[in-house]
Coordinates of C-alpha atoms and ligand atoms in Angstrom, one line a residue:
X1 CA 92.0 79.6 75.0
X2 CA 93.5 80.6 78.4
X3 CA 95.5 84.0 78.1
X4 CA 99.0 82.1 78.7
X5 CA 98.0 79.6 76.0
X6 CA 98.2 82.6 73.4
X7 CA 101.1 83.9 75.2
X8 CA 103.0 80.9 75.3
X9 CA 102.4 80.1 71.4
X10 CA 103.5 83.7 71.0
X11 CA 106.9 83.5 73.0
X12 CA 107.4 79.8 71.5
X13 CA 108.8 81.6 68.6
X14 CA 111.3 82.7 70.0
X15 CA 115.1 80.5 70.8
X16 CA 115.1 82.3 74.4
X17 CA 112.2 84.8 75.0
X18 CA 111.9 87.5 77.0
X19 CA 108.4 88.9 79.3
X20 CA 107.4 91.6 80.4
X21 CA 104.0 91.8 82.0
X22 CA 101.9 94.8 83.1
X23 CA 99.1 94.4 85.4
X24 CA 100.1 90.9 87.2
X25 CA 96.8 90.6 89.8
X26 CA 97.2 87.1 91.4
X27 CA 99.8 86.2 88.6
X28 CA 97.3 83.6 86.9
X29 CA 98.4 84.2 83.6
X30 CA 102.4 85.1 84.9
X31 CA 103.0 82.0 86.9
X32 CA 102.4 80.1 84.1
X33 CA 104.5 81.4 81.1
X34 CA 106.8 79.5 80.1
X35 CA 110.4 82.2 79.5
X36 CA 113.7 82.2 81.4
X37 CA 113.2 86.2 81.5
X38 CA 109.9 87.4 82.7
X39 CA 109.5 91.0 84.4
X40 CA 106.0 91.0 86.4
X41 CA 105.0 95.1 87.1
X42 CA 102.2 95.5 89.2
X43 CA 101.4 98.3 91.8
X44 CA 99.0 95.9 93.9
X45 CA 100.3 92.5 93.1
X46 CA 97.8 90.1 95.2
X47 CA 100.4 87.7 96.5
X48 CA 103.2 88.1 99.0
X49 CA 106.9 88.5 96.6
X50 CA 109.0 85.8 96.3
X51 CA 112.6 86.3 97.7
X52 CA 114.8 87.4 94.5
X53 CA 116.3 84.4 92.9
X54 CA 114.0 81.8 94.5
X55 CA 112.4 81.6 91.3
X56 CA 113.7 79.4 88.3
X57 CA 114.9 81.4 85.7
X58 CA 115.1 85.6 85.7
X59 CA 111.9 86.5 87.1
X60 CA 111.9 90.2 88.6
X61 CA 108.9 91.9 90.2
X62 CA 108.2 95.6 90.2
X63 CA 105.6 96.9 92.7
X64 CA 104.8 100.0 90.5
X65 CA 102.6 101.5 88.9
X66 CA 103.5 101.2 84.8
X67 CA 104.5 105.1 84.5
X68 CA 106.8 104.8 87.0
X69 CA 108.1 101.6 86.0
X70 CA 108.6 102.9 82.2
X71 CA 110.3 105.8 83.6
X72 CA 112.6 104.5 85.2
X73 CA 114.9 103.5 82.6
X74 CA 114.8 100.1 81.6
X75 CA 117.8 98.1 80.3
X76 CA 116.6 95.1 78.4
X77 CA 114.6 94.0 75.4
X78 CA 111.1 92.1 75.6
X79 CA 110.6 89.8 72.9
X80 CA 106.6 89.5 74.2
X81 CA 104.9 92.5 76.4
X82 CA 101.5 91.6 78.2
X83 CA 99.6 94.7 78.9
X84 CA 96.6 94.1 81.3
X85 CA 97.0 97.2 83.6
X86 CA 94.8 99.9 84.4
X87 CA 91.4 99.8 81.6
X88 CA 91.3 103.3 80.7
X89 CA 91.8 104.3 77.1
X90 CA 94.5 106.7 78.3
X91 CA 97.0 104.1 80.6
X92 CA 96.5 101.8 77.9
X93 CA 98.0 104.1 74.8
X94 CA 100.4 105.1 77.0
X95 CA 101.8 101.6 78.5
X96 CA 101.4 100.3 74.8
X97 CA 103.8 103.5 73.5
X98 CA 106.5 102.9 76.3
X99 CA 106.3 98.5 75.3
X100 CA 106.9 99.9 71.9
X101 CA 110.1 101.6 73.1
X102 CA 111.0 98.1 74.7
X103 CA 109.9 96.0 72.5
X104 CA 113.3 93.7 70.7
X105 CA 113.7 94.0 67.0
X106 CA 110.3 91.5 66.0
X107 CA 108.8 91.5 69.3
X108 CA 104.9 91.3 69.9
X109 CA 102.4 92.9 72.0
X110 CA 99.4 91.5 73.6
X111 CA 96.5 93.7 74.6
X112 CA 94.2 92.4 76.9
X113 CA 90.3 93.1 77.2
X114 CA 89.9 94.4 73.9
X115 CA 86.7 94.0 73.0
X116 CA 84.2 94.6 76.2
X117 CA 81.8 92.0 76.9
X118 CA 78.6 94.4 77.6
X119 CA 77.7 97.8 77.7
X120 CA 78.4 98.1 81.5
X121 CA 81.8 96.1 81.1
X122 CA 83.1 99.2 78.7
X123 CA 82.4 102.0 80.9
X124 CA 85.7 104.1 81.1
X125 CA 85.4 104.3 85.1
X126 CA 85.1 101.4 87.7
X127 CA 83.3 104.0 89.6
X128 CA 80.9 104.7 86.3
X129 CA 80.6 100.7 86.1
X130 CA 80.0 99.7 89.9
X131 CA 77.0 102.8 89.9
X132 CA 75.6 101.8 86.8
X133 CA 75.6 97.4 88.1
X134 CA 74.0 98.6 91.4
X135 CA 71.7 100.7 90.1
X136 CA 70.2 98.1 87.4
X137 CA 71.1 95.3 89.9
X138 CA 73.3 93.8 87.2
X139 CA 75.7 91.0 89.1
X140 CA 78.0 90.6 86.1
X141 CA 81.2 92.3 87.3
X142 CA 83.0 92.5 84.2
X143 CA 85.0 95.7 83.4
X144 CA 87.2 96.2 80.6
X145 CA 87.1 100.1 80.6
X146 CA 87.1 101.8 77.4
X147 CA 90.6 100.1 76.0
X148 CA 88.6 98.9 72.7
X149 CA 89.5 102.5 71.9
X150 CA 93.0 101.3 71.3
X151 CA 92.1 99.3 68.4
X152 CA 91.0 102.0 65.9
X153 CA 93.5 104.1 67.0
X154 CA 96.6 101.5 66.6
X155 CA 94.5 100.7 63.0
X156 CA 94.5 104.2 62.1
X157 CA 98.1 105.9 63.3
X158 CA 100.0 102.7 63.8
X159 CA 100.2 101.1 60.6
X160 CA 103.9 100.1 61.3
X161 CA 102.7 97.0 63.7
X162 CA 100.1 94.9 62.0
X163 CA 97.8 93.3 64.3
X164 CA 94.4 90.7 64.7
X165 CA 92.0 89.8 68.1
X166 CA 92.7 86.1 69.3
X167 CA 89.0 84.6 68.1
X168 CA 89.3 81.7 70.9
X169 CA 88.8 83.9 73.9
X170 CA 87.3 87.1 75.7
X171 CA 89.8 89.1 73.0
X172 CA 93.2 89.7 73.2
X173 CA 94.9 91.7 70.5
X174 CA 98.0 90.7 68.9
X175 CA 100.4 93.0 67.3
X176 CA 103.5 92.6 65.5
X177 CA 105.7 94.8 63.5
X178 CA 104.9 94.3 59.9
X179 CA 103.8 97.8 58.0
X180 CA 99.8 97.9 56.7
X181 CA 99.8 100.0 53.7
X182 CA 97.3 102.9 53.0
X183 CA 94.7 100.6 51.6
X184 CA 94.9 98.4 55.1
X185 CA 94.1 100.8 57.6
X186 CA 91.1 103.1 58.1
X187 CA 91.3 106.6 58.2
X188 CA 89.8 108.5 61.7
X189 CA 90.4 111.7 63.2
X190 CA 91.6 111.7 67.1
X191 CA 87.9 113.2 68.2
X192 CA 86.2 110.0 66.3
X193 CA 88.1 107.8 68.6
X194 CA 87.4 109.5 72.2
X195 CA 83.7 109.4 70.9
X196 CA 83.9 106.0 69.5
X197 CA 81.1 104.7 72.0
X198 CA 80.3 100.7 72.8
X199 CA 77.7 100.5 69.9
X200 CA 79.5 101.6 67.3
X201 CA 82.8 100.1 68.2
X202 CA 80.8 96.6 68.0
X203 CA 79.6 97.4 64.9
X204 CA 82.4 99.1 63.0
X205 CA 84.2 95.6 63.9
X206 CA 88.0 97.3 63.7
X207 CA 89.1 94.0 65.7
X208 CA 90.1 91.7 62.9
X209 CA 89.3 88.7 65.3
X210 CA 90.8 85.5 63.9
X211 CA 92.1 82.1 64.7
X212 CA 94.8 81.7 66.8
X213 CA 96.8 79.2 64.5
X214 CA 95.8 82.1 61.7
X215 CA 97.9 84.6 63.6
X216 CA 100.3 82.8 63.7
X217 CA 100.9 82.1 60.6
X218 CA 100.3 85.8 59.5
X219 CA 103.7 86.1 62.0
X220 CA 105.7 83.5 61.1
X221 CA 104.8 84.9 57.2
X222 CA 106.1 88.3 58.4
X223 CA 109.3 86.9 58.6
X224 CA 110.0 85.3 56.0
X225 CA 109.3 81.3 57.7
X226 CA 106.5 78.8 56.2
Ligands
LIG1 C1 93.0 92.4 85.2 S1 94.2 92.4 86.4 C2 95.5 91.6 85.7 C3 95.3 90.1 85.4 C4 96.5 89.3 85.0 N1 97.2 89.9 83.9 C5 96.2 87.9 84.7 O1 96.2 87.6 83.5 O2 95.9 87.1 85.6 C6 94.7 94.1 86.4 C7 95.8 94.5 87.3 O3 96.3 95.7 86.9 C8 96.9 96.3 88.0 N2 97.0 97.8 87.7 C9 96.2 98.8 88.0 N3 96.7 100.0 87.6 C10 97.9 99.7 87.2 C11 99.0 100.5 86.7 N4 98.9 101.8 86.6 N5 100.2 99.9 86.3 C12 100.3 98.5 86.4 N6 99.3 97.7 86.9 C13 98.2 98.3 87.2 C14 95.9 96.0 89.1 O4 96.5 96.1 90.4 C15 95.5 94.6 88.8 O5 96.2 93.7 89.5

């Protein structure tokens, strides 16, 4: 599954949903989601901006950086957030905190690049990844930075959203707001996380990877619909 498949099925539950996307690149995955409001933030975005209102529908682009963008007082509610930013354990807990703060009542996260596809594509640093490649003469470029710590720490001090990793694709983690009890969520101090290395993240397995069409369900459940 393509990442605006999953994103689409997400805002397709809603009567008129709103976007908000964080880390746009060449706007793959933005140009084709399907919202009348979608809010593109991107400090780099790799295409020239389209003149305001030449767009169908409320599309706004912000050519920030996330922190500045979150600070700068935003005055609507997303109904789906797409965070795909910067890959560093750090920018990623914060940009998820601030689409908490933005998020409307029932509204979902996504989480991109969740669970690294090699050792080299969780390095925390680009630097640490492109030195480690040339050095082993490894051509797979893949980085997805150390935002796999997210997982265990949204499992362990976040048990108000509950959440599952799309099965279908390279992993993208789906959150929404239904409380885990005590029983559903696994205990870790702070420390455990910032040393939770590649190895051990594959093989504690926090992910909770699933269907799609399970996820779903798990949502629409959440709510009270069949
Ligand atoms: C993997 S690409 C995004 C891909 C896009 N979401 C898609 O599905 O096609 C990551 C993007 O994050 C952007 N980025 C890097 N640091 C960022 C930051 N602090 N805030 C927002 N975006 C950032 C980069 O400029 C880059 O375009």
């Amino acid at each position: 599954m393509q990442r605006h498949e999953v994103i689409n099925g997400l805002l397709s539950l809603f009567p008129a949903p709103t976007y908000l996307e964080v880390g746009v690149d060449a706007g793959v995955t933005f140009f084709a989601i399907e919202a009348p409001v979608k809010v593109a933030v991107d400090p780099h975005f790799k295409f020239p901006l389209p003149e305001p209102g030449s767009l169908p529908g409320d599309v706004t682009f912000f050519p920030l950086e996330s922190d500045r963008y979150f600070a700068g007082g935003i005055d609507r509610k997303f109904d789906v957030a797409f965070l795909d930013g910067l890959h560093s354990f750090e920018q990623i807990l914060k940009d998820f905190i601030n689409a908490v703060d933005v998020r409307s009542p029932g509204g979902i996260i996504v989480i991109d690049d969740v669970i690294p596809s090699s050792y080299h594509a969780a390095l925390p640093t680009l630097d640490l990844n492109v030195q480690f490649r040339t050095r082993l003469g490894i051509s797979d470029g893949s980085w997805m930075g150390d935002v796999y710590r997210i997982v265990p720490f949204i499992d362990t001090f976040y048990p108000q959203f509950s959440y599952a990793t799309v099965l279908e694709n390279h992993g993208q983690m789906v959150l929404w707001p239904k409380q885990r009890s005590l029983e559903d969520r696994q205990q870790r101090t702070v420390e455990e996380i910032i040393r939770l290395d590649y190895a051990h993240a594959i093989l504690e397995n926090p992910f909770r990877i699933m269907p799609f069409a399970e996820i779903v369900s798990l949502i629409k459940a959440s709510r009270g619909v069949g």
